[in-house]
CSV table of N, CA, C and O in Angstrom, one decimal:
chain,number,residue,atom,x,y,z
A,156,MET,N,73.0,76.4,192.4
A,156,MET,CA,72.8,77.7,192.0
A,156,MET,C,74.1,78.4,191.6
A,156,MET,O,74.2,79.1,190.5
A,157,LYS,N,75.1,78.2,192.4
A,157,LYS,CA,76.4,78.9,192.1
A,157,LYS,C,77.0,78.2,190.9
A,157,LYS,O,77.7,78.9,190.1
A,158,GLN,N,76.8,77.0,190.7
A,158,GLN,CA,77.4,76.3,189.5
A,158,GLN,C,76.7,76.8,188.2
A,158,GLN,O,77.3,76.9,187.2
A,159,LYS,N,75.4,77.1,188.2
A,159,LYS,CA,74.7,77.6,187.1
A,159,LYS,C,75.3,79.0,186.7
A,159,LYS,O,75.4,79.3,185.5
A,160,LYS,N,75.6,79.8,187.7
A,160,LYS,CA,76.1,81.1,187.4
A,160,LYS,C,77.5,81.0,186.7
A,160,LYS,O,77.8,81.7,185.8
A,161,ILE,N,78.3,80.0,187.2
A,161,ILE,CA,79.6,79.8,186.6
A,161,ILE,C,79.5,79.3,185.2
A,161,ILE,O,80.2,79.8,184.3
A,162,VAL,N,78.6,78.4,184.9
A,162,VAL,CA,78.4,77.9,183.6
A,162,VAL,C,77.9,79.1,182.7
A,162,VAL,O,78.4,79.2,181.5
A,163,HIS,N,77.0,79.9,183.1
A,163,HIS,CA,76.5,81.0,182.4
A,163,HIS,C,77.6,82.0,182.1
A,163,HIS,O,77.7,82.5,181.0
A,164,LEU,N,78.4,82.3,183.1
A,164,LEU,CA,79.6,83.2,182.9
A,164,LEU,C,80.6,82.6,181.9
A,164,LEU,O,81.1,83.4,181.0
A,165,LEU,N,80.8,81.3,181.9
A,165,LEU,CA,81.7,80.7,180.9
A,165,LEU,C,81.2,80.8,179.5
A,165,LEU,O,81.9,81.1,178.6
A,166,LYS,N,79.9,80.5,179.4
A,166,LYS,CA,79.2,80.6,178.0
A,166,LYS,C,79.3,82.0,177.5
A,166,LYS,O,79.7,82.3,176.3
A,167,ASN,N,79.1,83.0,178.4
A,167,ASN,CA,79.2,84.4,177.9
A,167,ASN,C,80.6,84.8,177.6
A,167,ASN,O,80.9,85.5,176.6
A,168,SER,N,81.6,84.3,178.3
A,168,SER,CA,83.0,84.5,178.1
A,168,SER,C,83.4,83.9,176.7
A,168,SER,O,84.2,84.6,176.0
A,169,ILE,N,83.0,82.7,176.5
A,169,ILE,CA,83.3,82.1,175.2
A,169,ILE,C,82.7,82.9,174.0
A,169,ILE,O,83.3,83.1,173.0
A,170,GLY,N,81.5,83.4,174.2
A,170,GLY,CA,80.9,84.2,173.2
A,170,GLY,C,81.6,85.4,172.9
A,170,GLY,O,81.8,85.8,171.7
A,171,VAL,N,82.1,86.1,173.9
A,171,VAL,CA,82.9,87.3,173.8
A,171,VAL,C,84.2,87.0,173.1
A,171,VAL,O,84.7,87.7,172.2
A,172,MET,N,84.9,85.9,173.5
A,172,MET,CA,86.1,85.5,172.8
A,172,MET,C,85.9,85.2,171.4
A,172,MET,O,86.8,85.6,170.5
A,173,VAL,N,84.9,84.5,171.0
A,173,VAL,CA,84.6,84.2,169.6
A,173,VAL,C,84.4,85.5,168.8
A,173,VAL,O,84.9,85.7,167.7
A,174,ALA,N,83.6,86.4,169.4
A,174,ALA,CA,83.4,87.7,168.7
A,174,ALA,C,84.7,88.5,168.5
A,174,ALA,O,84.9,89.1,167.5
A,175,LEU,N,85.5,88.4,169.5
A,175,LEU,CA,86.8,89.1,169.5
A,175,LEU,C,87.7,88.5,168.4
A,175,LEU,O,88.4,89.3,167.6
A,176,VAL,N,87.8,87.2,168.3
A,176,VAL,CA,88.6,86.5,167.3
A,176,VAL,C,88.1,86.9,165.9
A,176,VAL,O,88.8,87.2,165.0
A,177,LEU,N,86.7,86.9,165.7
A,177,LEU,CA,86.2,87.2,164.4
A,177,LEU,C,86.5,88.7,164.1
A,177,LEU,O,86.8,89.0,162.9
A,178,PHE,N,86.4,89.6,165.0
A,178,PHE,CA,86.7,91.0,164.8
A,178,PHE,C,88.2,91.2,164.4
A,178,PHE,O,88.5,91.9,163.4
A,179,VAL,N,89.1,90.5,165.1
A,179,VAL,CA,90.5,90.7,164.8
A,179,VAL,C,90.8,90.0,163.4
A,179,VAL,O,91.6,90.6,162.6
A,180,GLY,N,90.2,88.9,163.1
A,180,GLY,CA,90.4,88.3,161.8
A,180,GLY,C,89.9,89.2,160.7
A,180,GLY,O,90.5,89.3,159.7
A,181,GLU,N,88.7,89.8,160.8
A,181,GLU,CA,88.2,90.7,159.8
A,181,GLU,C,89.1,91.9,159.7
A,181,GLU,O,89.3,92.4,158.6
A,182,PHE,N,89.6,92.4,160.8
A,182,PHE,CA,90.5,93.6,160.7
A,182,PHE,C,91.7,93.3,160.0
A,182,PHE,O,92.2,94.0,159.1
A,183,LEU,N,92.3,92.1,160.2
A,183,LEU,CA,93.5,91.7,159.5
A,183,LEU,C,93.3,91.5,158.1
A,183,LEU,O,94.1,91.9,157.2
A,184,LEU,N,92.2,90.9,157.7
A,184,LEU,CA,91.8,90.7,156.3
A,184,LEU,C,91.7,92.0,155.6
A,184,LEU,O,92.2,92.2,154.5
A,185,ASN,N,91.0,93.0,156.2
A,185,ASN,CA,90.9,94.3,155.6
A,185,ASN,C,92.2,95.0,155.5
A,185,ASN,O,92.5,95.7,154.5
A,186,ALA,N,93.1,94.9,156.5
A,186,ALA,CA,94.4,95.5,156.5
A,186,ALA,C,95.2,94.9,155.3
A,186,ALA,O,95.9,95.7,154.6
A,187,VAL,N,95.2,93.6,155.2
A,187,VAL,CA,96.0,93.0,154.1
A,187,VAL,C,95.4,93.4,152.7
A,187,VAL,O,96.2,93.7,151.8
A,188,SER,N,94.1,93.5,152.6
A,188,SER,CA,93.5,93.9,151.4
A,188,SER,C,93.9,95.4,151.1
A,188,SER,O,94.2,95.7,149.9
A,189,LEU,N,93.9,96.2,152.0
A,189,LEU,CA,94.3,97.6,151.8
A,189,LEU,C,95.7,97.7,151.4
A,189,LEU,O,96.0,98.5,150.5
A,190,LEU,N,96.6,97.0,152.1
A,190,LEU,CA,98.0,97.1,151.7
A,190,LEU,C,98.2,96.5,150.3
A,190,LEU,O,99.1,97.0,149.5
A,191,ALA,N,97.5,95.4,149.9
A,191,ALA,CA,97.7,94.8,148.6
A,191,ALA,C,97.2,95.7,147.5
A,191,ALA,O,97.7,95.7,146.4
A,192,SER,N,96.2,96.5,147.8
A,192,SER,CA,95.6,97.4,146.8
A,192,SER,C,96.5,98.5,146.5
A,192,SER,O,96.4,99.1,145.4
A,193,GLY,N,97.5,98.8,147.3
A,193,GLY,CA,98.4,99.9,147.1
A,193,GLY,C,99.7,99.5,146.3
A,193,GLY,O,100.6,100.3,146.2
A,194,THR,N,99.7,98.3,145.8
A,194,THR,CA,100.9,97.8,145.1
A,194,THR,C,100.9,98.2,143.6
A,194,THR,O,101.9,97.9,143.0
A,195,LYS,N,99.9,98.8,143.1
A,195,LYS,CA,99.9,99.2,141.7
A,195,LYS,C,100.9,100.3,141.5
A,195,LYS,O,101.0,101.2,142.2
A,196,ALA,N,101.7,100.1,140.5
A,196,ALA,CA,102.8,101.1,140.1
A,196,ALA,C,102.2,102.3,139.6
A,196,ALA,O,101.3,102.3,138.7
A,197,SER,N,102.6,103.5,140.2
A,197,SER,CA,102.0,104.7,139.8
A,197,SER,C,102.7,105.2,138.5
A,197,SER,O,103.9,104.9,138.3
A,198,GLY,N,102.0,105.9,137.7
A,198,GLY,CA,102.6,106.5,136.5
A,198,GLY,C,102.7,105.6,135.3
A,198,GLY,O,103.3,105.9,134.4
A,199,THR,N,102.0,104.4,135.4
A,199,THR,CA,102.1,103.5,134.3
A,199,THR,C,101.2,104.0,133.1
A,199,THR,O,101.5,103.5,132.0
A,200,ASP,N,100.3,104.9,133.3
A,200,ASP,CA,99.5,105.4,132.2
A,200,ASP,C,100.0,106.7,131.6
A,200,ASP,O,99.4,107.2,130.7
A,201,GLU,N,101.0,107.2,132.1
A,201,GLU,CA,101.6,108.5,131.6
A,201,GLU,C,102.2,108.2,130.2
A,201,GLU,O,102.9,107.2,130.0
A,202,ALA,N,102.0,109.2,129.3
A,202,ALA,CA,102.5,109.0,128.0
A,202,ALA,C,104.0,109.3,127.9
A,202,ALA,O,104.7,108.7,127.1
A,203,SER,N,104.5,110.2,128.7
A,203,SER,CA,105.9,110.5,128.7
A,203,SER,C,106.7,109.6,129.6
A,203,SER,O,106.1,109.1,130.5
A,204,GLY,N,107.9,109.4,129.3
A,204,GLY,CA,108.7,108.5,130.1
A,204,GLY,C,110.2,108.6,129.8
A,204,GLY,O,110.6,109.6,129.2
A,205,ASN,N,110.9,107.6,130.1
A,205,ASN,CA,112.4,107.6,129.8
A,205,ASN,C,112.6,107.3,128.3
A,205,ASN,O,112.1,106.3,127.8
A,206,ALA,N,113.3,108.1,127.6
A,206,ALA,CA,113.5,108.0,126.2
A,206,ALA,C,114.3,106.7,125.9
A,206,ALA,O,114.0,106.1,124.8
A,207,ALA,N,115.1,106.2,126.8
A,207,ALA,CA,115.8,104.9,126.5
A,207,ALA,C,114.9,103.7,126.6
A,207,ALA,O,115.1,102.7,126.0
A,208,GLN,N,113.8,103.8,127.4
A,208,GLN,CA,112.9,102.7,127.5
A,208,GLN,C,111.8,102.7,126.5
A,208,GLN,O,111.7,101.8,125.7
A,209,ASP,N,111.0,103.7,126.5
A,209,ASP,CA,109.8,103.7,125.6
A,209,ASP,C,109.6,105.0,124.9
A,209,ASP,O,108.6,105.2,124.2
A,210,GLY,N,110.5,106.0,125.0
A,210,GLY,CA,110.5,107.2,124.3
A,210,GLY,C,109.8,108.3,125.1
A,210,GLY,O,109.3,108.1,126.2
A,211,VAL,N,109.9,109.5,124.5
A,211,VAL,CA,109.3,110.7,125.1
A,211,VAL,C,108.2,111.1,124.2
A,211,VAL,O,108.3,111.1,123.0
A,212,LEU,N,107.1,111.6,124.8
A,212,LEU,CA,105.9,112.0,124.0
A,212,LEU,C,106.3,113.2,123.2
A,212,LEU,O,106.7,114.3,123.7
A,213,ASN,N,106.2,113.1,121.9
A,213,ASN,CA,106.4,114.3,121.0
A,213,ASN,C,105.0,114.8,120.7
A,213,ASN,O,104.1,114.2,120.1
A,214,TYR,N,104.7,116.1,121.2
A,214,TYR,CA,103.4,116.6,121.1
A,214,TYR,C,103.1,117.1,119.7
A,214,TYR,O,101.9,117.2,119.3
A,215,ARG,N,104.0,117.2,118.8
A,215,ARG,CA,103.8,117.5,117.4
A,215,ARG,C,103.2,116.3,116.7
A,215,ARG,O,102.2,116.4,116.0
A,216,THR,N,103.8,115.2,116.9
A,216,THR,CA,103.3,113.9,116.2
A,216,THR,C,102.3,113.1,117.1
A,216,THR,O,101.6,112.3,116.6
A,217,GLY,N,102.3,113.4,118.4
A,217,GLY,CA,101.4,112.6,119.3
A,217,GLY,C,101.9,111.2,119.5
A,217,GLY,O,101.2,110.4,120.0
A,218,GLN,N,103.2,110.9,119.2
A,218,GLN,CA,103.7,109.6,119.4
A,218,GLN,C,105.0,109.7,120.3
A,218,GLN,O,105.6,110.7,120.4
A,219,LEU,N,105.4,108.5,120.8
A,219,LEU,CA,106.6,108.4,121.5
A,219,LEU,C,107.8,108.3,120.6
A,219,LEU,O,107.7,107.6,119.6
A,220,ASP,N,108.9,109.1,120.8
A,220,ASP,CA,110.1,108.9,120.1
A,220,ASP,C,111.3,109.1,121.0
A,220,ASP,O,111.1,109.4,122.2
A,221,ASP,N,112.5,109.1,120.4
A,221,ASP,CA,113.7,109.2,121.2
A,221,ASP,C,114.1,110.6,121.5
A,221,ASP,O,115.1,110.8,122.1
A,222,GLY,N,113.3,111.6,121.1
A,222,GLY,CA,113.6,113.0,121.5
A,222,GLY,C,114.5,113.7,120.5
A,222,GLY,O,115.1,114.7,120.8
A,223,THR,N,114.7,113.1,119.3
A,223,THR,CA,115.7,113.7,118.4
A,223,THR,C,115.0,114.4,117.2
A,223,THR,O,115.6,114.8,116.3
A,224,ASP,N,113.6,114.6,117.3
A,224,ASP,CA,112.9,115.3,116.2
A,224,ASP,C,113.2,116.7,116.3
A,224,ASP,O,112.8,117.4,117.3
A,225,ALA,N,113.9,117.3,115.3
A,225,ALA,CA,114.3,118.7,115.4
A,225,ALA,C,113.2,119.7,115.3
A,225,ALA,O,113.3,120.8,115.9
A,226,THR,N,112.1,119.3,114.7
A,226,THR,CA,110.9,120.2,114.6
A,226,THR,C,109.8,119.9,115.6
A,226,THR,O,108.8,120.6,115.6
A,227,GLY,N,110.0,118.9,116.4
A,227,GLY,CA,109.0,118.5,117.4
A,227,GLY,C,109.1,119.3,118.7
A,227,GLY,O,110.1,120.0,118.9
A,228,TRP,N,108.1,119.3,119.5
A,228,TRP,CA,108.3,119.8,120.9
A,228,TRP,C,107.9,118.8,121.9
A,228,TRP,O,107.0,118.0,121.6
A,229,TYR,N,108.6,118.8,123.0
A,229,TYR,CA,108.5,117.7,124.0
A,229,TYR,C,108.0,118.2,125.3
A,229,TYR,O,108.1,117.5,126.3
A,230,GLU,N,107.4,119.4,125.4
A,230,GLU,CA,106.8,119.9,126.6
A,230,GLU,C,105.4,120.3,126.3
A,230,GLU,O,105.1,120.8,125.2
A,231,LYS,N,104.5,120.3,127.3
A,231,LYS,CA,103.1,120.8,127.1
A,231,LYS,C,103.2,122.3,127.0
A,231,LYS,O,104.0,123.0,127.6
A,232,ASP,N,102.2,122.8,126.2
A,232,ASP,CA,102.1,124.3,126.1
A,232,ASP,C,101.7,124.9,127.4
A,232,ASP,O,101.0,124.4,128.2
């Protein structure tokens, strides 16, 4: 009788340990996924930027240029 209780306790303990390992694994998977989703560079869709790289948005023409258009404006109204 005592041996049956020990076997039953061991089976329950193994079940708890398996559940705990699965929980920790799922938690780590979600944490890595969350951290990886934050690697997108912010500001990549903005029209204005550094004039030396891709120009500054000229609101008169609606295009990127180097900022030397004398009649253009480079700030939002």
